[in-house]
Tab-separated table of C-alpha atoms in Angstrom:
chain	number	residue	atom	x	y	z
A	107	MET	CA	-71.583	69.716	-19.325
A	108	THR	CA	-72.799	72.261	-21.841
A	109	THR	CA	-75.787	71.865	-24.106
A	110	SER	CA	-73.546	71.600	-27.167
A	111	GLU	CA	-71.543	68.829	-25.512
A	112	LEU	CA	-74.717	66.947	-24.666
A	113	SER	CA	-75.855	67.313	-28.276
A	114	LEU	CA	-72.520	65.940	-29.458
A	115	PHE	CA	-72.744	62.905	-27.176
A	116	LYS	CA	-76.330	62.278	-28.285
A	117	ALA	CA	-75.376	62.480	-31.952
A	118	ALA	CA	-72.413	60.149	-31.386
A	119	PHE	CA	-74.651	57.667	-29.574
A	120	LEU	CA	-77.371	57.690	-32.219
A	121	GLN	CA	-75.046	57.670	-35.252
A	122	SER	CA	-72.468	55.170	-34.016
A	123	TRP	CA	-71.804	52.266	-36.418
A	124	ASN	CA	-71.431	49.985	-33.415
A	125	ALA	CA	-74.538	48.871	-31.597
A	126	ILE	CA	-74.789	50.612	-28.213
A	127	VAL	CA	-77.247	49.829	-25.460
A	128	ILE	CA	-77.546	51.266	-21.943
A	129	THR	CA	-79.238	49.350	-19.156
A	130	ASP	CA	-80.027	50.198	-15.584
A	131	ALA	CA	-78.093	48.575	-12.739
A	132	ASP	CA	-81.080	46.815	-11.130
A	133	ALA	CA	-80.133	43.158	-10.993
A	134	SER	CA	-83.516	42.181	-9.540
A	135	GLN	CA	-85.243	43.350	-12.717
A	136	GLY	CA	-82.629	41.834	-15.042
A	137	TYR	CA	-80.913	45.125	-15.991
A	138	GLY	CA	-83.650	46.674	-18.140
A	139	VAL	CA	-82.844	48.623	-21.307
A	140	VAL	CA	-82.772	52.393	-20.855
A	141	PHE	CA	-81.422	53.465	-24.240
A	142	ALA	CA	-80.543	51.658	-27.460
A	143	ASN	CA	-79.195	53.296	-30.580
A	144	PRO	CA	-80.494	52.559	-34.113
A	145	ALA	CA	-77.550	50.252	-34.847
A	146	PHE	CA	-78.533	48.061	-31.893
A	147	CYS	CA	-82.156	47.983	-33.030
A	148	THR	CA	-81.114	47.030	-36.567
A	149	MET	CA	-78.849	44.263	-35.273
A	150	THR	CA	-81.507	42.715	-33.025
A	151	GLY	CA	-84.590	43.429	-35.139
A	152	TYR	CA	-86.364	45.056	-32.176
A	153	SER	CA	-87.513	48.667	-32.083
A	154	PHE	CA	-86.439	50.806	-29.174
A	155	GLU	CA	-90.027	50.770	-27.865
A	156	GLU	CA	-89.924	46.970	-27.811
A	157	LEU	CA	-86.617	46.985	-25.955
A	158	ARG	CA	-87.281	49.719	-23.421
A	159	GLY	CA	-87.345	48.386	-19.842
A	160	ARG	CA	-86.800	44.780	-20.869
A	161	PRO	CA	-83.742	42.741	-19.865
A	162	LEU	CA	-81.353	41.725	-22.655
A	163	LYS	CA	-81.756	38.114	-21.596
A	164	MET	CA	-84.521	38.131	-24.204
A	165	LEU	CA	-81.775	37.903	-26.871
A	166	GLN	CA	-80.458	34.578	-25.574
A	167	GLY	CA	-81.338	31.219	-27.150
A	168	PRO	CA	-80.366	27.574	-27.584
A	169	ASP	CA	-76.827	28.254	-28.856
A	170	THR	CA	-76.000	30.993	-26.369
A	171	ASP	CA	-72.915	29.861	-24.465
A	172	PRO	CA	-73.903	29.362	-20.775
A	173	MET	CA	-70.287	29.800	-19.662
A	174	VAL	CA	-70.112	33.210	-21.301
A	175	ILE	CA	-73.408	34.211	-19.665
A	176	ALA	CA	-72.155	32.985	-16.273
A	177	ASP	CA	-69.037	35.118	-16.676
A	178	LEU	CA	-71.255	38.057	-17.682
A	179	ARG	CA	-73.366	37.726	-14.528
A	180	THR	CA	-70.271	37.589	-12.338
A	181	CYS	CA	-68.844	40.746	-13.890
A	182	LEU	CA	-72.153	42.595	-13.488
A	183	GLN	CA	-72.474	41.515	-9.877
A	184	GLN	CA	-68.907	42.611	-9.160
A	185	GLU	CA	-69.504	45.864	-11.067
A	186	ARG	CA	-66.534	45.352	-13.366
A	187	TYR	CA	-65.776	45.318	-17.082
A	188	PHE	CA	-66.925	42.388	-19.215
A	189	GLU	CA	-66.032	41.236	-22.727
A	190	GLY	CA	-67.331	38.149	-24.518
A	191	THR	CA	-68.612	36.463	-27.671
A	192	THR	CA	-71.589	34.157	-28.126
A	193	TYR	CA	-74.757	33.572	-30.141
A	194	ASN	CA	-77.728	35.901	-29.705
A	195	TYR	CA	-81.114	35.782	-31.391
A	196	ARG	CA	-83.019	38.447	-33.305
A	197	LYS	CA	-86.704	39.154	-33.061
A	198	ASP	CA	-87.365	36.919	-36.080
A	199	GLY	CA	-85.607	33.990	-34.380
A	200	SER	CA	-82.467	34.041	-36.520
A	201	SER	CA	-79.164	33.796	-34.714
A	202	TYR	CA	-76.067	35.954	-35.005
A	203	VAL	CA	-72.652	35.991	-33.392
A	204	VAL	CA	-72.148	38.997	-31.147
A	205	HIS	CA	-68.955	40.300	-29.649
A	206	TRP	CA	-69.601	42.830	-26.916
A	207	ASN	CA	-68.196	44.584	-23.935
A	208	ILE	CA	-69.965	46.082	-20.932
A	209	SER	CA	-68.693	48.869	-18.729
A	210	PRO	CA	-70.185	50.028	-15.420
A	211	VAL	CA	-71.381	53.659	-15.240
A	212	ARG	CA	-71.204	55.515	-11.906
A	213	ASP	CA	-72.484	58.891	-10.749
A	214	GLU	CA	-70.369	61.675	-9.278
A	215	ASN	CA	-70.464	59.896	-5.911
A	216	GLY	CA	-69.134	56.658	-7.383
A	217	LYS	CA	-72.444	54.837	-7.102
A	218	LEU	CA	-73.256	52.371	-9.871
A	219	THR	CA	-76.234	53.593	-11.868
A	220	HIS	CA	-76.058	51.939	-15.304
A	221	PHE	CA	-74.177	49.649	-17.635
A	222	VAL	CA	-73.225	50.617	-21.168
A	223	SER	CA	-72.566	47.940	-23.758
A	224	VAL	CA	-70.937	48.304	-27.168
A	225	GLN	CA	-71.697	45.381	-29.495
A	226	GLN	CA	-70.792	44.108	-32.957
A	227	ASP	CA	-72.415	41.477	-35.135
A	228	ILE	CA	-69.380	39.408	-36.208
A	229	SER	CA	-71.338	36.612	-37.898
A	230	GLU	CA	-69.727	37.292	-41.270
A	231	PHE	CA	-66.234	37.305	-39.807
A	232	VAL	CA	-66.938	34.008	-38.058
A	233	ARG	CA	-68.382	32.522	-41.250
A	234	VAL	CA	-65.351	33.560	-43.272
A	235	ALA	CA	-63.013	32.225	-40.594
A	236	ARG	CA	-64.847	28.909	-40.522
A	237	ASP	CA	-64.878	28.733	-44.328
A	238	ASN	CA	-61.145	29.388	-44.306
A	239	GLN	CA	-60.634	26.697	-41.685
A	240	LEU	CA	-62.756	24.291	-43.719
A	241	LEU	CA	-60.812	25.160	-46.866
A	242	ALA	CA	-57.513	24.663	-45.056
A	243	ARG	CA	-58.682	21.277	-43.737
A	244	ALA	CA	-59.912	20.292	-47.188
A	245	LEU	CA	-56.627	21.312	-48.815
A	246	ASP	CA	-54.705	19.472	-46.126
A	247	ALA	CA	-56.795	16.351	-46.655
A	248	THR	CA	-56.251	16.189	-50.414
A	249	SER	CA	-53.713	13.645	-51.621
A	250	ASP	CA	-52.071	16.092	-54.048
A	251	PRO	CA	-49.503	18.663	-52.854
A	252	VAL	CA	-50.869	22.226	-52.611
A	253	VAL	CA	-48.738	25.352	-52.185
A	254	VAL	CA	-49.941	28.930	-51.703
A	255	THR	CA	-47.516	31.831	-52.036
A	256	ASP	CA	-47.897	35.578	-51.771
A	257	ALA	CA	-47.407	37.863	-54.756
A	258	HIS	CA	-43.644	37.740	-54.215
A	259	ALA	CA	-43.613	33.922	-54.324
A	260	HIS	CA	-43.026	33.479	-50.576
A	261	ILE	CA	-44.793	30.377	-49.280
A	262	THR	CA	-47.738	31.060	-46.962
A	263	PHE	CA	-49.354	27.600	-46.940
A	264	VAL	CA	-48.488	24.019	-47.805
A	265	ASN	CA	-50.558	20.935	-47.086
A	266	SER	CA	-49.536	17.598	-45.624
A	267	ALA	CA	-49.234	16.021	-49.076
A	268	PHE	CA	-46.534	18.568	-49.959
A	269	SER	CA	-44.501	17.487	-46.953
A	270	ARG	CA	-45.043	13.826	-47.760
A	271	VAL	CA	-43.920	14.164	-51.399
A	272	THR	CA	-41.038	16.631	-50.941
A	273	GLY	CA	-39.806	15.623	-47.496
A	274	TYR	CA	-39.885	19.246	-46.292
A	275	PRO	CA	-41.788	19.838	-43.016
A	276	VAL	CA	-44.243	22.739	-43.025
A	277	THR	CA	-42.179	24.769	-40.565
A	278	GLU	CA	-39.130	24.592	-42.821
A	279	VAL	CA	-40.747	26.025	-45.970
A	280	MET	CA	-42.891	28.858	-44.643
A	281	GLY	CA	-41.624	32.182	-45.971
A	282	LYS	CA	-39.320	30.545	-48.500
A	283	THR	CA	-39.900	30.292	-52.254
A	284	PRO	CA	-40.604	27.185	-54.373
A	285	ALA	CA	-37.171	27.716	-55.954
A	286	MET	CA	-35.917	25.447	-53.176
A	287	LEU	CA	-37.348	22.545	-55.201
A	288	ARG	CA	-35.382	23.293	-58.375
A	289	SER	CA	-33.457	20.305	-59.688
A	290	GLY	CA	-31.345	22.132	-62.267
A	291	GLN	CA	-32.936	20.110	-65.077
A	292	HIS	CA	-34.961	23.040	-66.470
A	293	ASP	CA	-33.236	25.868	-68.317
A	294	GLU	CA	-33.802	29.550	-67.564
A	295	ALA	CA	-36.144	29.857	-70.551
A	296	PHE	CA	-38.558	27.469	-68.790
A	297	TYR	CA	-38.740	29.673	-65.686
A	298	ALA	CA	-38.868	32.857	-67.773
A	299	ASN	CA	-41.952	31.494	-69.534
A	300	LEU	CA	-43.461	30.602	-66.145
A	301	ARG	CA	-42.964	34.142	-64.820
A	302	LYS	CA	-44.256	35.744	-68.028
A	303	THR	CA	-47.402	33.604	-68.027
A	304	LEU	CA	-48.254	34.197	-64.360
A	305	THR	CA	-47.520	37.943	-64.542
A	306	ALA	CA	-50.038	38.130	-67.392
A	307	GLY	CA	-52.650	36.650	-65.013
A	308	LYS	CA	-52.782	33.295	-66.806
A	309	ASP	CA	-52.464	29.749	-65.503
A	310	PHE	CA	-49.168	27.936	-66.062
A	311	ARG	CA	-49.207	24.167	-66.533
A	312	ALA	CA	-46.178	21.979	-67.075
A	313	THR	CA	-44.357	18.867	-65.942
A	314	PHE	CA	-41.710	19.891	-63.428
A	315	ILE	CA	-38.619	17.885	-62.566
A	316	ASN	CA	-38.130	18.788	-58.915
A	317	ARG	CA	-35.738	17.806	-56.163
A	318	ARG	CA	-36.836	16.517	-52.762
A	319	ARG	CA	-35.246	17.467	-49.455
A	320	ASP	CA	-33.101	14.320	-49.568
A	321	GLY	CA	-31.799	15.236	-53.037
A	322	SER	CA	-33.828	12.673	-54.975
A	323	ILE	CA	-35.637	13.699	-58.155
A	324	TYR	CA	-39.377	13.470	-58.769
A	325	HIS	CA	-41.626	14.397	-61.697
A	326	ALA	CA	-44.719	16.498	-61.041
A	327	GLU	CA	-47.607	17.657	-63.189
A	328	GLN	CA	-48.089	21.145	-61.812
A	329	SER	CA	-50.736	23.812	-62.326
A	330	ILE	CA	-50.038	27.315	-60.975
A	331	SER	CA	-52.790	29.929	-60.920
A	332	PRO	CA	-52.671	33.608	-59.927
A	333	VAL	CA	-55.228	34.819	-57.349
A	334	MET	CA	-56.460	38.379	-57.776
A	335	ASP	CA	-58.252	40.858	-55.538
A	336	GLU	CA	-61.341	42.845	-56.481
A	337	LYS	CA	-59.162	45.373	-58.310
A	338	GLY	CA	-57.524	42.737	-60.476
A	339	ARG	CA	-54.199	42.832	-58.650
A	340	ILE	CA	-52.340	39.566	-58.100
A	341	THR	CA	-52.166	38.820	-54.378
A	342	HIS	CA	-51.258	35.131	-54.292
A	343	PHE	CA	-50.391	32.110	-56.388
A	344	VAL	CA	-51.866	28.653	-55.876
A	345	SER	CA	-50.043	25.557	-57.078
A	346	VAL	CA	-51.581	22.092	-57.251
A	347	THR	CA	-49.203	19.238	-58.031
A	348	LYS	CA	-49.600	15.595	-58.940
A	349	ASP	CA	-46.586	13.356	-58.377
A	350	ILE	CA	-46.228	11.337	-61.598
A	351	SER	CA	-42.816	9.844	-60.842
A	352	ASP	CA	-44.112	6.266	-61.031
A	353	ARG	CA	-45.756	6.922	-64.384
A	354	VAL	CA	-42.672	8.632	-65.789
A	355	GLU	CA	-40.481	5.803	-64.538
A	356	LYS	CA	-42.718	3.243	-66.254
A	357	GLU	CA	-42.784	5.273	-69.468
A	358	GLN	CA	-39.025	5.671	-69.413
A	359	GLY	CA	-38.712	1.958	-68.758
A	360	LEU	CA	-40.885	1.176	-71.777
A	361	ILE	CA	-38.879	3.588	-73.926
A	362	HIS	CA	-35.639	2.046	-72.693
A	363	ASP	CA	-36.889	-1.477	-73.357
A	364	ALA	CA	-37.982	-0.491	-76.862
A	365	SER	CA	-34.646	1.103	-77.708
A	366	HIS	CA	-32.107	-1.124	-75.931
A	367	ASP	CA	-30.877	-4.641	-76.407
A	368	THR	CA	-32.002	-6.939	-73.610
A	369	LEU	CA	-28.697	-8.761	-73.222
A	370	THR	CA	-26.147	-5.931	-73.440
A	371	ASP	CA	-28.245	-2.836	-72.665
A	372	LEU	CA	-26.734	-1.210	-75.780
A	373	TYR	CA	-28.963	0.418	-78.377
A	374	ASN	CA	-30.762	-2.275	-80.372
A	375	ARG	CA	-30.513	-2.292	-84.157
A	376	ARG	CA	-33.941	-0.774	-84.762
A	377	PHE	CA	-33.329	2.241	-82.537
A	378	GLY	CA	-29.690	2.387	-83.627
A	379	GLU	CA	-30.799	2.862	-87.232
A	380	GLN	CA	-32.851	5.863	-86.111
A	381	VAL	CA	-29.829	7.318	-84.292
A	382	LEU	CA	-27.666	6.751	-87.390
A	383	SER	CA	-30.217	8.382	-89.673
A	384	SER	CA	-30.564	11.417	-87.415
A	385	SER	CA	-26.794	11.859	-87.065
A	386	PHE	CA	-26.317	11.440	-90.836
A	387	ARG	CA	-28.932	14.113	-91.636
A	388	GLN	CA	-27.400	16.515	-89.130
A	389	ALA	CA	-23.922	15.977	-90.536
A	390	ARG	CA	-25.165	16.641	-94.062
A	391	ALA	CA	-27.117	19.751	-93.000
A	392	LEU	CA	-24.289	21.273	-90.940
A	393	GLY	CA	-21.318	20.052	-92.931
A	394	GLY	CA	-20.142	17.816	-90.095
A	395	VAL	CA	-18.292	14.549	-90.218
A	396	ILE	CA	-19.127	11.166	-88.719
A	397	SER	CA	-17.279	7.867	-88.680
A	398	LEU	CA	-18.622	4.356	-88.287
A	399	ILE	CA	-16.842	1.373	-86.784
A	400	LEU	CA	-18.318	-2.029	-87.586
A	401	CYS	CA	-16.768	-4.710	-85.387
A	402	ASP	CA	-17.171	-8.421	-84.896
A	403	ILE	CA	-16.007	-10.843	-82.178
A	404	ASP	CA	-13.474	-13.178	-83.749
A	405	HIS	CA	-14.312	-16.892	-83.995
A	406	PHE	CA	-17.489	-16.395	-81.985
A	407	LYS	CA	-19.232	-19.428	-83.514
A	408	GLN	CA	-16.520	-21.626	-82.049
A	409	VAL	CA	-17.150	-20.113	-78.598
A	410	ASN	CA	-20.829	-21.035	-78.786
A	411	ASP	CA	-20.149	-24.489	-80.196
A	412	ARG	CA	-17.453	-25.357	-77.653
A	413	PHE	CA	-18.636	-23.635	-74.462
A	414	GLY	CA	-22.369	-23.151	-75.024
A	415	HIS	CA	-24.653	-20.176	-75.442
A	416	PRO	CA	-24.551	-18.946	-71.799
A	417	THR	CA	-20.783	-18.514	-72.135
A	418	GLY	CA	-21.279	-16.883	-75.513
A	419	ASP	CA	-23.747	-14.448	-73.981
A	420	ARG	CA	-21.254	-13.620	-71.229
A	421	VAL	CA	-18.570	-12.873	-73.803
A	422	ILE	CA	-20.927	-10.603	-75.749
A	423	VAL	CA	-21.855	-8.712	-72.544
A	424	ASN	CA	-18.204	-8.204	-71.570
A	425	VAL	CA	-17.251	-6.993	-75.047
A	426	ALA	CA	-20.232	-4.603	-75.015
A	427	LYS	CA	-19.040	-3.160	-71.678
A	428	ALA	CA	-15.510	-2.745	-73.028
A	429	LEU	CA	-16.778	-0.851	-76.078
A	430	ARG	CA	-19.085	1.373	-74.066
A	431	HIS	CA	-16.314	2.263	-71.607
A	432	THR	CA	-13.882	3.127	-74.421
A	433	VAL	CA	-15.975	5.451	-76.584
A	434	ARG	CA	-16.641	9.097	-75.850
A	435	GLY	CA	-19.803	10.241	-74.111
A	436	ARG	CA	-21.403	11.546	-77.315
A	437	ASP	CA	-20.746	8.341	-79.284
A	438	ALA	CA	-23.330	5.569	-79.725
A	439	VAL	CA	-22.668	1.832	-79.438
A	440	ILE	CA	-25.251	-0.381	-81.153
A	441	ARG	CA	-25.666	-4.129	-81.041
A	442	TRP	CA	-25.904	-4.594	-84.785
A	443	GLY	CA	-26.268	-8.377	-84.876
A	444	GLY	CA	-25.497	-11.472	-82.805
A	445	GLU	CA	-21.784	-10.826	-82.133
A	446	GLU	CA	-21.561	-7.707	-84.304
A	447	PHE	CA	-21.465	-4.119	-83.035
A	448	LEU	CA	-21.665	-0.771	-84.788
A	449	VAL	CA	-20.133	2.315	-83.172
A	450	LEU	CA	-21.185	5.787	-84.334
A	451	LEU	CA	-18.444	8.358	-83.740
A	452	ASP	CA	-20.008	11.808	-83.765
A	453	ASP	CA	-17.942	14.708	-85.148
A	454	CYS	CA	-14.966	12.426	-85.654
A	455	PRO	CA	-12.665	12.397	-88.728
A	456	ALA	CA	-10.814	9.301	-89.871
A	457	GLU	CA	-7.539	9.673	-87.968
A	458	PRO	CA	-8.939	10.104	-84.427
A	459	GLY	CA	-11.559	7.495	-85.373
A	460	GLN	CA	-8.808	5.011	-86.192
A	461	GLN	CA	-7.069	5.768	-82.901
A	462	LEU	CA	-10.279	5.179	-80.992
A	463	ALA	CA	-10.912	1.944	-82.898
A	464	GLU	CA	-7.437	0.737	-81.979
A	465	ARG	CA	-8.086	1.467	-78.288
A	466	MET	CA	-11.311	-0.515	-78.548
A	467	ARG	CA	-9.457	-3.448	-80.104
A	468	ALA	CA	-6.771	-3.379	-77.426
A	469	ARG	CA	-9.277	-3.175	-74.594
A	470	VAL	CA	-11.180	-6.200	-75.840
A	471	GLU	CA	-7.953	-8.127	-76.375
A	472	ALA	CA	-7.100	-7.482	-72.739
A	473	LEU	CA	-10.257	-9.282	-71.644
A	474	GLN	CA	-9.682	-12.747	-70.187
A	475	ASP	CA	-12.804	-14.889	-69.973
A	476	GLU	CA	-12.664	-17.579	-67.292
A	477	GLU	CA	-13.536	-20.290	-69.821
A	478	VAL	CA	-12.711	-18.934	-73.252
A	479	GLY	CA	-9.508	-17.114	-72.378
A	480	ARG	CA	-8.407	-14.323	-74.727
A	481	ILE	CA	-11.086	-12.577	-76.807
A	482	THR	CA	-10.291	-10.525	-79.909
A	483	LEU	CA	-12.152	-8.160	-82.151
A	484	SER	CA	-11.918	-7.232	-85.829
A	485	LEU	CA	-12.950	-3.671	-86.741
A	486	GLY	CA	-13.723	-1.800	-89.949
A	487	LEU	CA	-13.726	2.006	-89.973
A	488	ALA	CA	-15.394	4.257	-92.559
A	489	THR	CA	-15.623	8.055	-92.489
A	490	LEU	CA	-18.434	9.910	-94.248
A	491	ALA	CA	-17.438	10.951	-97.751
A	492	ALA	CA	-18.943	13.815	-99.722
A	493	ASP	CA	-21.046	11.577	-101.971
A	494	ASP	CA	-21.938	8.874	-99.429
A	495	THR	CA	-25.473	7.871	-98.647
A	496	LEU	CA	-25.984	6.368	-95.207
A	497	GLU	CA	-26.316	2.920	-96.743
A	498	GLN	CA	-23.052	3.404	-98.639
A	499	LEU	CA	-21.267	4.541	-95.483
A	500	ILE	CA	-22.387	1.395	-93.627
A	501	GLU	CA	-21.409	-0.765	-96.603
A	502	ARG	CA	-17.922	0.766	-96.669
A	503	ALA	CA	-17.482	0.026	-92.950
A	504	ASP	CA	-18.650	-3.544	-93.562
A	505	THR	CA	-16.140	-3.935	-96.417
A	506	ALA	CA	-13.370	-2.655	-94.143
A	507	LEU	CA	-14.421	-5.172	-91.456
A	508	TYR	CA	-14.220	-7.990	-94.018
A	509	ALA	CA	-10.732	-6.789	-94.963
A	510	ALA	CA	-9.653	-6.908	-91.292
A	511	LYS	CA	-10.857	-10.499	-91.015
A	512	GLN	CA	-9.162	-11.482	-94.252
A	513	ALA	CA	-5.914	-9.935	-93.002
A	514	GLY	CA	-5.832	-12.192	-89.950
A	515	ARG	CA	-8.435	-10.723	-87.533
A	516	ASN	CA	-7.763	-8.797	-84.280
A	517	ARG	CA	-7.003	-5.648	-86.205
A	518	VAL	CA	-8.478	-2.381	-87.514
A	519	SER	CA	-9.012	-1.846	-91.217
A	520	VAL	CA	-9.853	1.612	-92.611
A	521	ALA	CA	-12.063	2.027	-95.663
A	522	PRO	CA	-10.511	4.147	-98.444
């Protein structure tokens, strides 16, 4: 080997980022240190003078893995390659995690003369790995669903709560996108706002209506946050969700109870008046037309007097069902009084309104109560006129209803 080559090897040894130490091959003396580069001295806290001739057993301590050391001794005795990881201790007593390998060095005759070891302090890597494991365990232990995606919205992590709430096992969602949870109850503008907000590096918070694996719907308060690297580039998104289905169901139940009649499940009068007012304002603003049908069960007082109130309630319920099943989907049926109903026909002129009223009359007439027998209905129809107030429109329908009763009941009367 030339002088220049020796100089190169020396420079490489001394300047190597990895810690390198060379020991002799004398097992009886514990394989004393022959050379150690500056990186090794920095890692251990010992100067080369303090290391020279001493066995590296001096770096072992309470947390050094005895099984790793036993494997090391076997490899040295058998003059073969070794690789391992354990705790070592610096001169100041502090510990560090070292990953190292040892190779036997032989002379030109094949005789073992030394061992060379290349080592790395991987304490920081181990700490980060343990922190990540702790974080993963913590996220998995939380009761709220957590989802982590990459920058392209592909799922890289979900916790157990996610599987419990959505019904999707972890193995089934990895690599997919949260779009699999879409219920179809949000419009595209909702998702466009989500993408715009996250792309701008801002948090997005909203109540999502999602779909579980079994097809059922659930409501979730969801917060999605972008995660950025040191250069400000988005690398991941983290979503934390709270299932609020029970709360939403209770709220919807309260809203339903406040707006619907207990007996018939039709709109009650108080909420019905709000629906009427809103429809009237819209018709006036847009030049639309609405019709009202005010109807009353014929001779209902006699039903109550003869058969009792439970039978009367049953008749009211059956008439309510008949009305609801006859009107169009956009129409509103309101229980206006005891046996009186008001039907709001949206975007409906007089002629089709009269036809619909007649179908309602016929459907009720076809009802046969087990005690009462035939049930009939009188109906008054009024269509919004140019100078009508809402009160006048209702009054005109009421006048038409009175006219139907006066004309013999079980008929439709149309207000002029």
